[in-house]
């Protein structure tokens, strides 16, 4: 893997890194990505599963799907890319990890400074009173969980298409992108906004922007350096440079 002198020296010296991750970083753990020929959205309709109106029309179907995703996620483990980022966080003074993933694998790998732009599949809340509920059990008898306080319908804490991001999270991500010296965008097709704005914001504020992805993406022409390949193979190499 050809890594530039600029990236090598930044990895070894910078005190401020911001990272954006997408579904591609969890692919090697066995979590399907969304786009591309074999992506989830080539098999399922996001308009039937990942928006509020669809949920209100058929909460059973949506819960069945999230329960299926949760089952998969509970049976996989973080991979070397997740662990490399958790280790980098320990070694860099100002390190912010912004993720579009809801799979909780960054936290399971030990990352703590994680901004979850699209929510987390392990959390749910009541659409009536807003109460958060952990570990909601969905079963054949109980296909749509209800709130024990107000009997409102409980929904997964996932940001669906057309919905606002969690309050303050994107603002914090933008601040981190503004101030970082090195910005890494990893395993994302960079077609979903406002997340895809972050690498551009970082570049505008003088950061060196590096893309790590299996294939070129919508933002490959705007970044300083693109490393094509698997995140689980490239991130450990970058960590090794930092540890030198
Ligand atoms: N290593 C690096 N990159 C990979 C790997 C890998 N092992 N496997 C796949 N990729 C790349 C693909 O080439 C693709 O460009 O990861 C990218 C995944 O893109 P998407 O499937 O579009 O996922 P993402 O960008 O995270 O989607 C953004 O869209 O569906 C919504 O809310 C959902 O958060 C998601 C958002």
XYZ file of N, CA and C and ligand atoms in Angstrom:
768
model
N 0.862 -1.198 0.000
C 0.000 0.000 0.000
C 0.892 1.239 0.000
N 0.693 2.085 -0.979
C 1.505 3.285 -1.101
C 0.917 4.415 -0.254
N 1.548 4.708 0.883
C 1.071 5.762 1.785
C 2.008 6.959 1.664
N 1.443 8.145 1.410
C 2.276 9.325 1.134
C 3.099 9.731 2.354
N 4.165 10.462 2.096
C 5.005 10.980 3.175
C 4.182 11.914 4.058
N 3.297 12.691 3.418
C 2.441 13.655 4.140
C 1.574 12.922 5.158
N 0.922 11.856 4.714
C 0.041 11.103 5.624
C 0.859 10.452 6.737
N 1.992 9.882 6.390
C 2.868 9.239 7.371
C 3.262 10.239 8.456
N 3.676 11.438 8.023
C 4.151 12.412 9.015
C 2.988 12.945 9.849
N 1.813 13.105 9.243
C 0.652 13.556 10.022
C 0.262 12.510 11.060
N 0.262 11.230 10.640
C -0.112 10.161 11.579
C 0.816 10.166 12.789
N 2.105 10.439 12.527
C 3.077 10.371 13.620
C 3.061 11.615 14.497
N 2.627 12.758 13.937
C 2.781 14.012 14.681
C 1.510 14.737 15.080
N 0.427 14.537 14.356
C -0.746 15.357 14.638
C -1.392 15.009 15.979
N -2.007 16.015 16.586
C -2.730 15.819 17.844
C -4.228 15.941 17.619
N -4.631 16.102 16.333
C -6.049 16.304 16.078
C -6.521 15.567 14.829
N -7.274 14.472 15.068
C -7.785 13.642 13.975
C -9.309 13.517 14.100
N -9.991 13.623 12.968
C -11.433 13.348 12.932
C -11.668 12.268 11.893
N -12.528 11.304 12.242
C -12.781 10.161 11.365
C -14.278 10.044 11.111
N -14.653 9.796 9.852
C -16.041 9.485 9.494
C -16.079 8.053 8.985
N -16.972 7.221 9.560
C -17.090 5.854 9.054
C -18.490 5.578 8.529
N -18.539 4.582 7.625
C -19.800 4.106 7.062
C -19.854 2.591 7.099
N -20.866 2.042 6.454
C -21.142 0.600 6.526
C -19.964 -0.254 6.093
N -19.102 0.289 5.225
C -17.984 -0.498 4.707
C -17.031 -0.955 5.802
N -16.923 -0.186 6.911
C -15.979 -0.571 7.962
C -16.475 -1.825 8.701
N -17.763 -2.096 8.633
C -18.300 -3.284 9.313
C -18.508 -4.464 8.373
N -18.228 -4.260 7.080
C -18.447 -5.338 6.102
C -17.623 -6.580 6.444
N -16.377 -6.400 6.842
C -15.517 -7.548 7.150
C -15.927 -8.251 8.452
N -16.825 -7.625 9.220
C -17.369 -8.285 10.415
C -18.571 -9.143 10.046
N -19.094 -8.926 8.816
C -20.264 -9.690 8.372
C -21.553 -8.899 8.396
N -21.456 -7.567 8.511
C -22.650 -6.711 8.457
C -22.770 -6.164 7.039
N -23.914 -6.423 6.376
C -24.067 -6.008 4.982
C -24.033 -4.490 4.825
N -23.489 -4.027 3.707
C -23.544 -2.590 3.413
C -24.881 -2.303 2.735
N -25.142 -1.026 2.437
C -26.462 -0.646 1.905
C -26.492 -0.589 0.386
N -25.424 -0.040 -0.199
C -25.445 0.185 -1.654
C -24.465 -0.752 -2.327
N -24.364 -0.588 -3.651
C -23.523 -1.509 -4.414
C -24.369 -2.714 -4.810
N -23.819 -3.533 -5.687
C -24.594 -4.605 -6.339
C -25.230 -5.557 -5.317
N -24.545 -5.833 -4.226
C -25.086 -6.796 -3.268
C -25.565 -6.133 -1.986
N -25.738 -4.777 -2.058
C -26.129 -4.026 -0.857
C -27.569 -4.289 -0.460
N -27.886 -3.971 0.800
C -29.238 -4.200 1.334
C -30.297 -3.528 0.475
N -30.034 -2.284 0.053
C -31.065 -1.535 -0.681
C -31.250 -2.079 -2.101
N -30.415 -3.040 -2.534
C -30.678 -3.663 -3.840
C -31.675 -4.805 -3.650
N -31.902 -5.198 -2.389
C -32.805 -6.322 -2.108
C -34.071 -5.864 -1.388
N -33.971 -4.765 -0.629
C -35.105 -4.314 0.193
C -35.426 -2.861 -0.128
N -36.637 -2.458 0.161
C -37.038 -1.082 -0.159
C -36.896 -0.180 1.065
N -35.931 0.772 1.027
C -35.796 1.675 2.186
C -37.095 2.422 2.457
N -37.893 2.695 1.398
C -39.137 3.436 1.611
C -40.140 2.611 2.416
N -39.956 1.297 2.505
C -40.874 0.452 3.289
C -40.322 0.150 4.677
N -39.032 0.445 4.876
C -38.415 0.003 6.128
C -37.749 1.127 6.920
N -37.296 2.159 6.227
C -36.465 3.168 6.915
C -37.056 4.566 6.795
N -38.380 4.677 7.042
C -38.948 6.008 7.204
C -40.165 5.942 8.120
N -40.478 7.097 8.733
C -41.464 7.123 9.810
C -42.858 6.702 9.341
N -43.272 7.185 8.178
C -44.620 6.834 7.675
C -44.745 5.326 7.470
N -43.678 4.725 6.937
C -43.702 3.265 6.732
C -43.831 2.559 8.078
N -43.138 3.090 9.085
C -43.213 2.488 10.422
C -44.636 2.574 10.966
N -45.281 3.746 10.792
C -46.645 3.902 11.326
C -47.627 3.043 10.541
N -47.361 2.845 9.242
C -48.232 2.000 8.407
C -48.085 0.526 8.823
N -46.850 0.098 9.072
C -46.623 -1.324 9.343
C -45.476 -1.515 10.352
N -45.728 -1.172 11.630
C -44.650 -1.271 12.628
C -44.142 -2.704 12.797
N -44.997 -3.682 12.576
C -44.574 -5.091 12.705
C -43.448 -5.408 11.731
N -43.645 -4.989 10.459
C -42.639 -5.281 9.424
C -41.304 -4.619 9.773
N -41.394 -3.352 10.192
C -40.162 -2.609 10.498
C -39.451 -3.227 11.709
N -40.259 -3.577 12.729
C -39.624 -4.214 13.886
C -39.044 -5.570 13.494
N -39.690 -6.334 12.677
C -39.179 -7.647 12.241
C -37.807 -7.450 11.589
N -37.706 -6.378 10.780
C -36.453 -6.148 10.079
C -35.344 -5.728 11.039
N -35.623 -4.831 11.958
C -34.592 -4.384 12.905
C -34.206 -5.517 13.850
N -35.188 -6.391 14.133
C -34.847 -7.527 14.985
C -33.897 -8.471 14.257
N -34.141 -8.631 12.957
C -33.261 -9.470 12.116
C -31.859 -8.842 12.070
N -31.735 -7.517 11.885
C -30.441 -6.835 11.849
C -29.736 -6.968 13.190
N -30.522 -6.854 14.263
C -29.927 -6.939 15.608
C -29.365 -8.335 15.828
N -30.093 -9.343 15.368
C -29.632 -10.734 15.497
C -28.262 -10.884 14.833
N -28.147 -10.346 13.608
C -26.876 -10.445 12.877
C -25.766 -9.744 13.675
N -26.076 -8.517 14.097
C -25.070 -7.697 14.796
C -24.633 -8.354 16.111
N -25.557 -9.035 16.791
C -25.194 -9.691 18.053
C -24.322 -10.921 17.833
N -24.314 -11.410 16.591
C -23.498 -12.612 16.318
C -22.196 -12.285 15.598
N -21.885 -11.003 15.425
C -20.607 -10.662 14.788
C -19.733 -9.923 15.797
N -18.473 -9.750 15.413
C -17.519 -9.064 16.294
C -16.896 -7.875 15.557
N -16.397 -6.890 16.320
C -15.643 -5.818 15.662
C -14.446 -6.424 14.927
N -13.982 -5.778 13.868
C -12.830 -6.291 13.121
C -11.605 -5.401 13.329
N -10.448 -5.767 12.737
C -9.208 -5.009 13.009
C -9.323 -3.505 12.718
N -10.227 -3.112 11.807
C -10.387 -1.672 11.520
C -11.005 -0.965 12.728
N -12.028 -1.581 13.336
C -12.648 -0.991 14.525
C -11.616 -0.878 15.654
N -10.847 -1.957 15.858
C -9.867 -1.963 16.958
C -8.747 -0.950 16.718
N -8.332 -0.796 15.451
C -7.265 0.182 15.150
C -7.727 1.596 15.500
N -8.995 1.910 15.223
C -9.498 3.254 15.533
C -9.604 3.458 17.049
N -10.003 2.399 17.763
C -10.084 2.511 19.229
C -8.685 2.764 19.807
N -7.686 2.109 19.247
C -6.293 2.294 19.709
C -5.794 3.691 19.348
N -6.112 4.159 18.140
C -5.690 5.515 17.730
C -6.268 6.558 18.678
N -7.515 6.349 19.110
C -8.137 7.310 20.031
C -7.301 7.443 21.302
N -6.720 6.336 21.766
C -5.911 6.379 22.997
C -4.604 7.145 22.769
N -4.135 7.185 21.516
C -2.804 7.750 21.249
C -2.850 9.200 20.767
N -4.049 9.702 20.429
C -4.153 11.054 19.863
C -4.988 11.938 20.797
N -4.446 13.097 21.163
C -5.086 13.962 22.162
C -6.524 14.335 21.765
N -6.703 14.824 20.552
C -8.024 15.253 20.089
C -8.455 14.334 18.951
N -9.193 13.270 19.319
C -9.601 12.264 18.340
C -11.119 12.122 18.396
N -11.806 12.384 17.276
C -13.266 12.274 17.237
C -13.681 11.269 16.165
N -14.517 10.314 16.565
C -14.996 9.287 15.640
C -16.480 9.542 15.362
N -16.780 9.904 14.121
C -18.158 10.168 13.708
C -18.605 8.981 12.870
N -19.725 8.337 13.260
C -20.145 7.185 12.469
C -21.585 7.315 11.978
N -21.800 6.773 10.777
C -23.151 6.673 10.227
C -23.763 5.321 10.612
N -22.928 4.438 11.159
C -23.363 3.078 11.489
C -24.165 3.046 12.788
N -25.144 2.160 12.810
C -25.981 1.993 14.010
C -25.652 0.686 14.719
N -24.577 0.003 14.272
C -24.300 -1.377 14.716
C -23.542 -1.466 16.046
N -23.170 -0.331 16.637
C -22.522 -0.343 17.947
C -21.145 -1.025 17.958
N -20.592 -1.362 16.790
C -19.328 -2.107 16.779
C -18.131 -1.246 17.197
N -18.203 0.067 16.963
C -17.092 0.923 17.417
C -16.999 0.896 18.947
N -18.149 1.008 19.597
C -18.135 0.994 21.068
C -17.667 -0.372 21.577
N -18.125 -1.442 20.903
C -17.727 -2.786 21.334
C -16.229 -3.005 21.144
N -15.606 -2.223 20.234
C -14.156 -2.330 20.017
C -13.370 -1.472 21.011
N -14.111 -0.641 21.802
C -13.435 0.161 22.822
C -13.389 1.648 22.537
N -13.942 2.088 21.394
C -13.990 3.537 21.131
C -14.997 4.161 22.086
N -14.646 5.343 22.633
C -15.563 5.999 23.569
C -16.029 7.355 23.036
N -15.139 8.082 22.328
C -15.531 9.392 21.805
C -16.196 9.207 20.438
N -17.431 8.652 20.453
C -18.142 8.285 19.223
C -19.372 9.170 19.053
N -19.484 9.835 17.907
C -20.687 10.612 17.578
C -21.524 9.781 16.613
N -22.705 9.347 17.061
C -23.559 8.463 16.238
C -24.571 9.316 15.482
N -24.293 9.581 14.213
C -25.150 10.472 13.420
C -26.526 9.863 13.159
N -26.582 8.536 13.001
C -27.836 7.888 12.591
C -28.436 7.015 13.683
N -28.001 7.232 14.940
C -28.600 6.496 16.047
C -27.851 5.212 16.372
N -28.485 4.335 17.144
C -27.861 3.088 17.592
C -28.934 2.013 17.745
N -28.725 0.860 17.107
C -29.740 -0.208 17.064
C -30.028 -0.795 18.442
N -29.135 -0.563 19.413
C -29.332 -1.101 20.766
C -30.279 -0.245 21.605
N -30.643 0.920 21.091
C -31.527 1.813 21.843
C -32.890 1.932 21.158
N -33.914 2.225 21.940
C -35.260 2.456 21.394
C -35.931 3.514 22.255
N -36.995 4.126 21.742
C -37.720 5.088 22.562
C -39.190 5.128 22.178
N -39.982 5.653 23.113
C -41.435 5.701 22.905
C -41.798 6.923 22.060
N -42.603 6.711 21.011
C -42.966 7.865 20.180
C -44.023 8.726 20.877
N -44.618 8.178 21.997
C -45.614 8.959 22.740
C -44.941 9.916 23.719
N -44.243 9.329 24.725
C -43.672 10.161 25.802
C -42.167 10.383 25.625
N -41.547 9.734 24.616
C -40.125 9.979 24.344
C -39.181 9.209 25.243
N -39.728 8.389 26.137
C -38.893 7.658 27.099
C -37.994 6.653 26.380
N -36.698 6.656 26.732
C -35.783 5.693 26.119
C -35.912 4.346 26.821
N -35.837 3.293 26.039
C -35.979 1.935 26.561
C -34.809 1.110 26.050
N -34.095 0.442 26.959
C -32.954 -0.376 26.512
C -33.412 -1.818 26.260
N -32.692 -2.505 25.375
C -32.922 -3.940 25.164
C -34.383 -4.315 24.985
N -35.061 -3.643 24.099
C -36.463 -3.981 23.837
C -36.538 -5.384 23.250
N -37.389 -6.202 23.843
C -37.559 -7.568 23.325
C -38.747 -7.581 22.360
N -38.537 -8.066 21.157
C -39.632 -8.234 20.209
C -39.813 -9.734 20.025
N -41.036 -10.244 20.133
C -41.253 -11.688 19.994
C -42.488 -11.933 19.147
N -42.750 -13.183 18.881
C -43.927 -13.506 18.063
C -45.187 -12.998 18.738
N -45.186 -13.111 20.113
C -46.376 -12.647 20.852
C -46.406 -11.130 20.862
N -45.199 -10.554 20.938
C -45.138 -9.101 21.145
C -44.382 -8.464 19.980
N -45.054 -8.407 18.791
C -44.347 -7.981 17.570
C -44.072 -6.485 17.556
N -44.878 -5.729 18.293
C -44.648 -4.279 18.352
C -44.617 -3.873 19.819
N -43.417 -3.550 20.350
C -43.334 -3.208 21.778
C -44.029 -1.890 22.106
N -44.638 -1.838 23.286
C -45.319 -0.624 23.739
C -44.693 -0.135 25.031
N -44.832 1.158 25.262
C -44.222 1.812 26.424
C -44.959 1.420 27.699
N -44.209 1.085 28.739
C -44.855 0.690 29.997
C -45.432 1.902 30.722
N -44.959 3.105 30.379
C -45.491 4.300 31.062
C -46.765 4.793 30.392
N -46.719 4.968 29.043
C -47.874 5.610 28.390
C -48.528 4.719 27.342
N -48.011 3.493 27.209
C -48.545 2.556 26.222
C -48.357 3.016 24.771
N -47.497 4.025 24.578
C -47.201 4.473 23.210
C -46.382 3.415 22.482
N -46.315 3.497 21.163
C -45.499 2.544 20.387
C -44.016 2.888 20.551
N -43.204 1.869 20.716
C -41.754 2.076 20.839
C -41.108 1.871 19.477
N -40.172 2.744 19.134
C -39.480 2.641 17.847
C -37.978 2.513 18.077
N -37.241 1.921 17.117
C -35.776 1.871 17.245
C -35.200 3.286 17.200
N -34.124 3.531 17.943
C -33.479 4.849 17.934
C -32.545 4.955 16.731
N -33.158 4.917 15.555
C -32.448 4.980 14.279
C -32.966 6.200 13.522
N -32.076 6.955 12.887
C -32.517 8.109 12.087
C -32.954 7.591 10.722
N -34.232 7.766 10.419
C -34.739 7.281 9.137
C -34.679 8.384 8.082
N -34.799 7.969 6.828
C -34.734 8.959 5.740
C -35.771 10.048 5.995
N -35.345 11.292 5.775
C -36.246 12.431 5.950
C -36.314 12.930 7.385
N -35.613 12.265 8.309
C -35.666 12.694 9.715
C -34.431 13.520 10.090
N -34.581 14.314 11.141
C -33.476 15.134 11.660
C -32.464 14.248 12.376
N -31.214 14.656 12.335
C -30.194 13.944 13.110
C -30.364 14.297 14.589
N -29.816 13.446 15.481
C -29.964 13.727 16.917
C -29.395 15.107 17.257
N -30.070 15.802 18.144
C -29.703 17.182 18.477
C -28.236 17.319 18.915
N -27.536 18.257 18.302
C -26.175 18.577 18.728
C -25.105 17.642 18.186
N -25.493 16.480 17.674
C -24.476 15.505 17.255
C -23.773 15.970 15.981
N -24.550 16.442 14.986
C -23.918 16.897 13.745
C -23.100 18.167 13.991
N -23.588 19.017 14.880
C -22.852 20.241 15.222
C -21.483 19.876 15.831
N -21.477 18.922 16.742
C -20.215 18.480 17.361
C -19.296 17.862 16.310
N -19.882 17.115 15.366
C -19.082 16.501 14.290
C -18.475 17.575 13.399
N -19.262 18.603 13.113
C -18.768 19.706 12.271
C -17.632 20.450 12.970
N -17.766 20.663 14.272
C -16.693 21.332 15.028
C -15.399 20.509 14.967
N -15.537 19.200 15.112
C -14.353 18.328 15.061
C -13.721 18.361 13.666
N -14.568 18.381 12.619
C -14.048 18.444 11.237
C -13.363 19.795 10.988
N -13.937 20.863 11.571
C -13.353 22.212 11.436
C -11.935 22.287 12.003
N -11.730 21.648 13.186
C -10.466 21.874 13.895
C -9.406 20.803 13.639
N -9.761 19.685 12.995
C -8.784 18.588 12.854
C -7.704 18.928 11.824
N -6.550 18.288 11.949
C -5.451 18.440 10.970
C -5.526 17.314 9.950
N -6.031 16.152 10.419
C -6.144 14.980 9.551
C -7.568 14.446 9.631
N -8.190 14.254 8.458
C -9.558 13.724 8.414
C -9.535 12.432 7.603
N -10.051 11.350 8.211
C -10.135 10.075 7.496
C -11.597 9.749 7.220
N -11.951 9.454 5.960
C -13.310 9.000 5.654
C -13.202 7.543 5.210
N -13.898 6.649 5.927
C -13.658 5.207 5.811
C -14.945 4.440 5.525
N -14.977 3.660 4.415
C -16.081 2.747 4.162
C -17.431 3.406 3.998
N -17.461 4.567 3.324
C -18.751 5.195 3.031
C -18.810 5.614 1.564
N -19.983 5.446 0.950
C -20.163 5.849 -0.452
C -20.335 7.360 -0.558
N -20.457 8.022 0.612
C -20.546 9.496 0.666
C -21.658 10.042 -0.211
N -22.830 9.392 -0.173
C -23.982 9.910 -0.924
C -25.095 10.388 -0.001
N -24.938 10.134 1.309
C -25.988 10.540 2.251
C -25.555 11.783 3.019
N -26.420 12.791 2.958
C -26.128 14.080 3.618
C -26.980 14.246 4.874
N -26.508 14.989 5.918
C -25.347 15.853 5.839
C -24.000 15.194 6.138
N -23.963 13.875 6.445
C -22.687 13.222 6.788
C -21.627 13.462 5.723
N -22.025 13.358 4.442
C -21.049 13.464 3.346
C -20.446 14.859 3.220
N -21.004 15.806 3.954
C -20.433 17.167 3.960
C -19.156 17.257 4.792
N -19.018 16.361 5.772
C -17.930 16.504 6.749
C -16.527 16.494 6.124
N -16.218 15.581 5.190
C -14.878 15.625 4.577
C -14.629 16.947 3.845
N -15.684 17.489 3.257
C -15.555 18.755 2.509
C -15.330 19.913 3.482
N -16.062 19.897 4.588
C -15.865 20.916 5.638
C -14.437 20.861 6.165
N -13.956 19.663 6.412
C -12.591 19.497 6.948
C -11.571 20.067 5.962
N -11.748 19.754 4.684
C -10.803 20.259 3.672
C -10.828 21.787 3.623
N -12.045 22.357 3.679
C -12.180 23.826 3.631
C -11.434 24.476 4.803
N -11.339 23.737 5.945
C -10.670 24.305 7.130
C -9.220 23.872 7.224
N -8.670 23.381 6.068
C -7.232 23.144 6.011
C -6.764 21.754 6.418
N -7.715 20.859 6.698
C -7.281 19.508 7.077
C -6.806 18.737 5.846
N -5.960 17.738 6.082
C -5.549 16.814 5.023
C -6.562 15.675 5.058
N -7.268 15.465 3.919
C -8.389 14.510 3.893
C -8.002 13.250 3.132
N -8.174 12.103 3.803
C -7.803 10.814 3.213
C -9.025 9.896 3.177
N -9.269 9.298 2.014
C -10.383 8.360 1.863
C -9.845 6.934 1.855
N -10.489 6.053 2.641
C -10.125 4.637 2.676
C -11.388 3.884 2.296
N -11.371 3.253 1.122
C -12.593 2.619 0.634
C -12.241 1.522 -0.366
N -13.178 0.602 -0.510
C -12.943 -0.523 -1.427
C -12.934 -0.029 -2.874
N -13.719 1.007 -3.155
C -13.842 1.552 -4.518
C -13.917 3.071 -4.446
N -13.728 3.724 -5.570
C -13.819 5.208 -5.592
C -15.266 5.598 -5.319
N -15.412 6.792 -4.773
C -16.760 7.255 -4.377
C -17.036 8.646 -4.919
N -18.174 9.171 -4.528
C -18.612 10.512 -4.947
C -17.632 11.598 -4.531
N -16.833 11.354 -3.470
C -15.953 12.431 -3.005
C -14.484 12.171 -3.333
N -14.202 11.112 -4.074
C -12.791 10.787 -4.363
C -12.069 11.945 -5.045
N -12.822 12.732 -5.817
C -12.168 13.847 -6.534
C -11.904 15.031 -5.613
N -12.491 15.034 -4.402
C -12.284 16.195 -3.513
C -11.262 15.919 -2.408
N -10.870 14.654 -2.212
C -9.936 14.356 -1.103
C -8.493 14.494 -1.574
N -7.562 14.580 -0.615
C -6.137 14.713 -0.977
C -5.532 13.368 -1.367
N -6.021 12.287 -0.728
C -5.401 10.975 -0.955
C -6.458 9.884 -0.808
N -6.481 8.922 -1.723
C -7.412 7.795 -1.628
C -6.621 6.502 -1.514
N -6.926 5.735 -0.464
C -6.301 4.412 -0.296
C -7.375 3.375 -0.600
N -7.242 2.698 -1.751
C -8.260 1.728 -2.151
C -7.928 0.354 -1.570
N -8.907 -0.233 -0.870
C -8.719 -1.561 -0.296
C -9.650 -1.760 0.884
N -9.418 -2.865 1.612
C -10.283 -3.180 2.754
C -9.840 -2.413 3.997
N -10.796 -1.828 4.692
C -10.480 -1.057 5.903
C -9.773 -1.925 6.932
N -10.163 -3.207 7.030
C -9.587 -4.110 8.015
C -8.123 -4.428 7.738
N -7.668 -4.128 6.522
C -6.250 -4.337 6.171
C -5.480 -3.016 6.218
N -6.131 -1.927 5.842
C -5.432 -0.633 5.756
C -5.273 0.032 7.132
N -6.355 0.014 7.958
C -6.286 0.726 9.242
C -5.171 0.189 10.141
N -4.976 -1.142 10.270
C -3.843 -1.627 11.082
C -2.489 -1.115 10.558
N -2.373 -0.939 9.241
C -1.113 -0.401 8.685
C -0.913 1.054 9.136
N -2.011 1.823 9.126
C -1.891 3.227 9.554
C -1.557 3.289 11.045
N -2.149 2.391 11.811
C -1.862 2.353 13.249
C -0.386 2.034 13.489
N 0.137 1.086 12.684
C 1.557 0.707 12.829
C 2.458 1.931 12.621
N 2.117 2.763 11.630
C 2.906 3.978 11.358
C 2.864 4.894 12.591
N 1.695 5.019 13.194
C 1.550 5.871 14.391
C 2.400 5.325 15.532
N 2.477 3.993 15.629
C 3.190 3.369 16.758
C 4.711 3.353 16.555
N 5.177 3.696 15.320
C 6.613 3.633 15.026
C 7.409 4.606 15.907
N -13.440 -1.754 3.453
C -13.599 -0.466 2.997
N -14.697 -0.048 2.284
C -15.632 -0.976 2.017
C -15.519 -2.337 2.433
C -14.354 -2.704 3.179
N -14.166 -3.947 3.611
N -16.631 -3.015 2.002
C -17.406 -2.107 1.330
N -16.806 -0.883 1.339
C -17.302 0.381 0.767
C -18.176 0.235 -0.468
O -17.358 0.242 -1.624
C -19.073 1.475 -0.398
O -18.478 2.581 -1.081
O -18.144 0.967 1.741
C -19.113 1.797 1.103
C -20.464 1.542 1.792
O -21.394 2.447 1.257
P -22.954 2.333 1.627
O -23.388 0.927 1.550
O -23.647 3.339 0.784
O -23.005 2.724 3.175
P -22.925 4.179 3.858
O -22.123 5.139 3.052
O -22.531 3.972 5.251
O -24.484 4.626 3.815
C -24.831 5.837 4.423
O -27.165 5.381 4.083
O -28.691 3.706 4.020
C -28.285 4.801 4.740
O -28.477 5.311 7.043
C -27.852 4.426 6.150
O -25.892 5.125 7.387
C -26.345 4.681 6.139
C -26.195 5.743 5.062
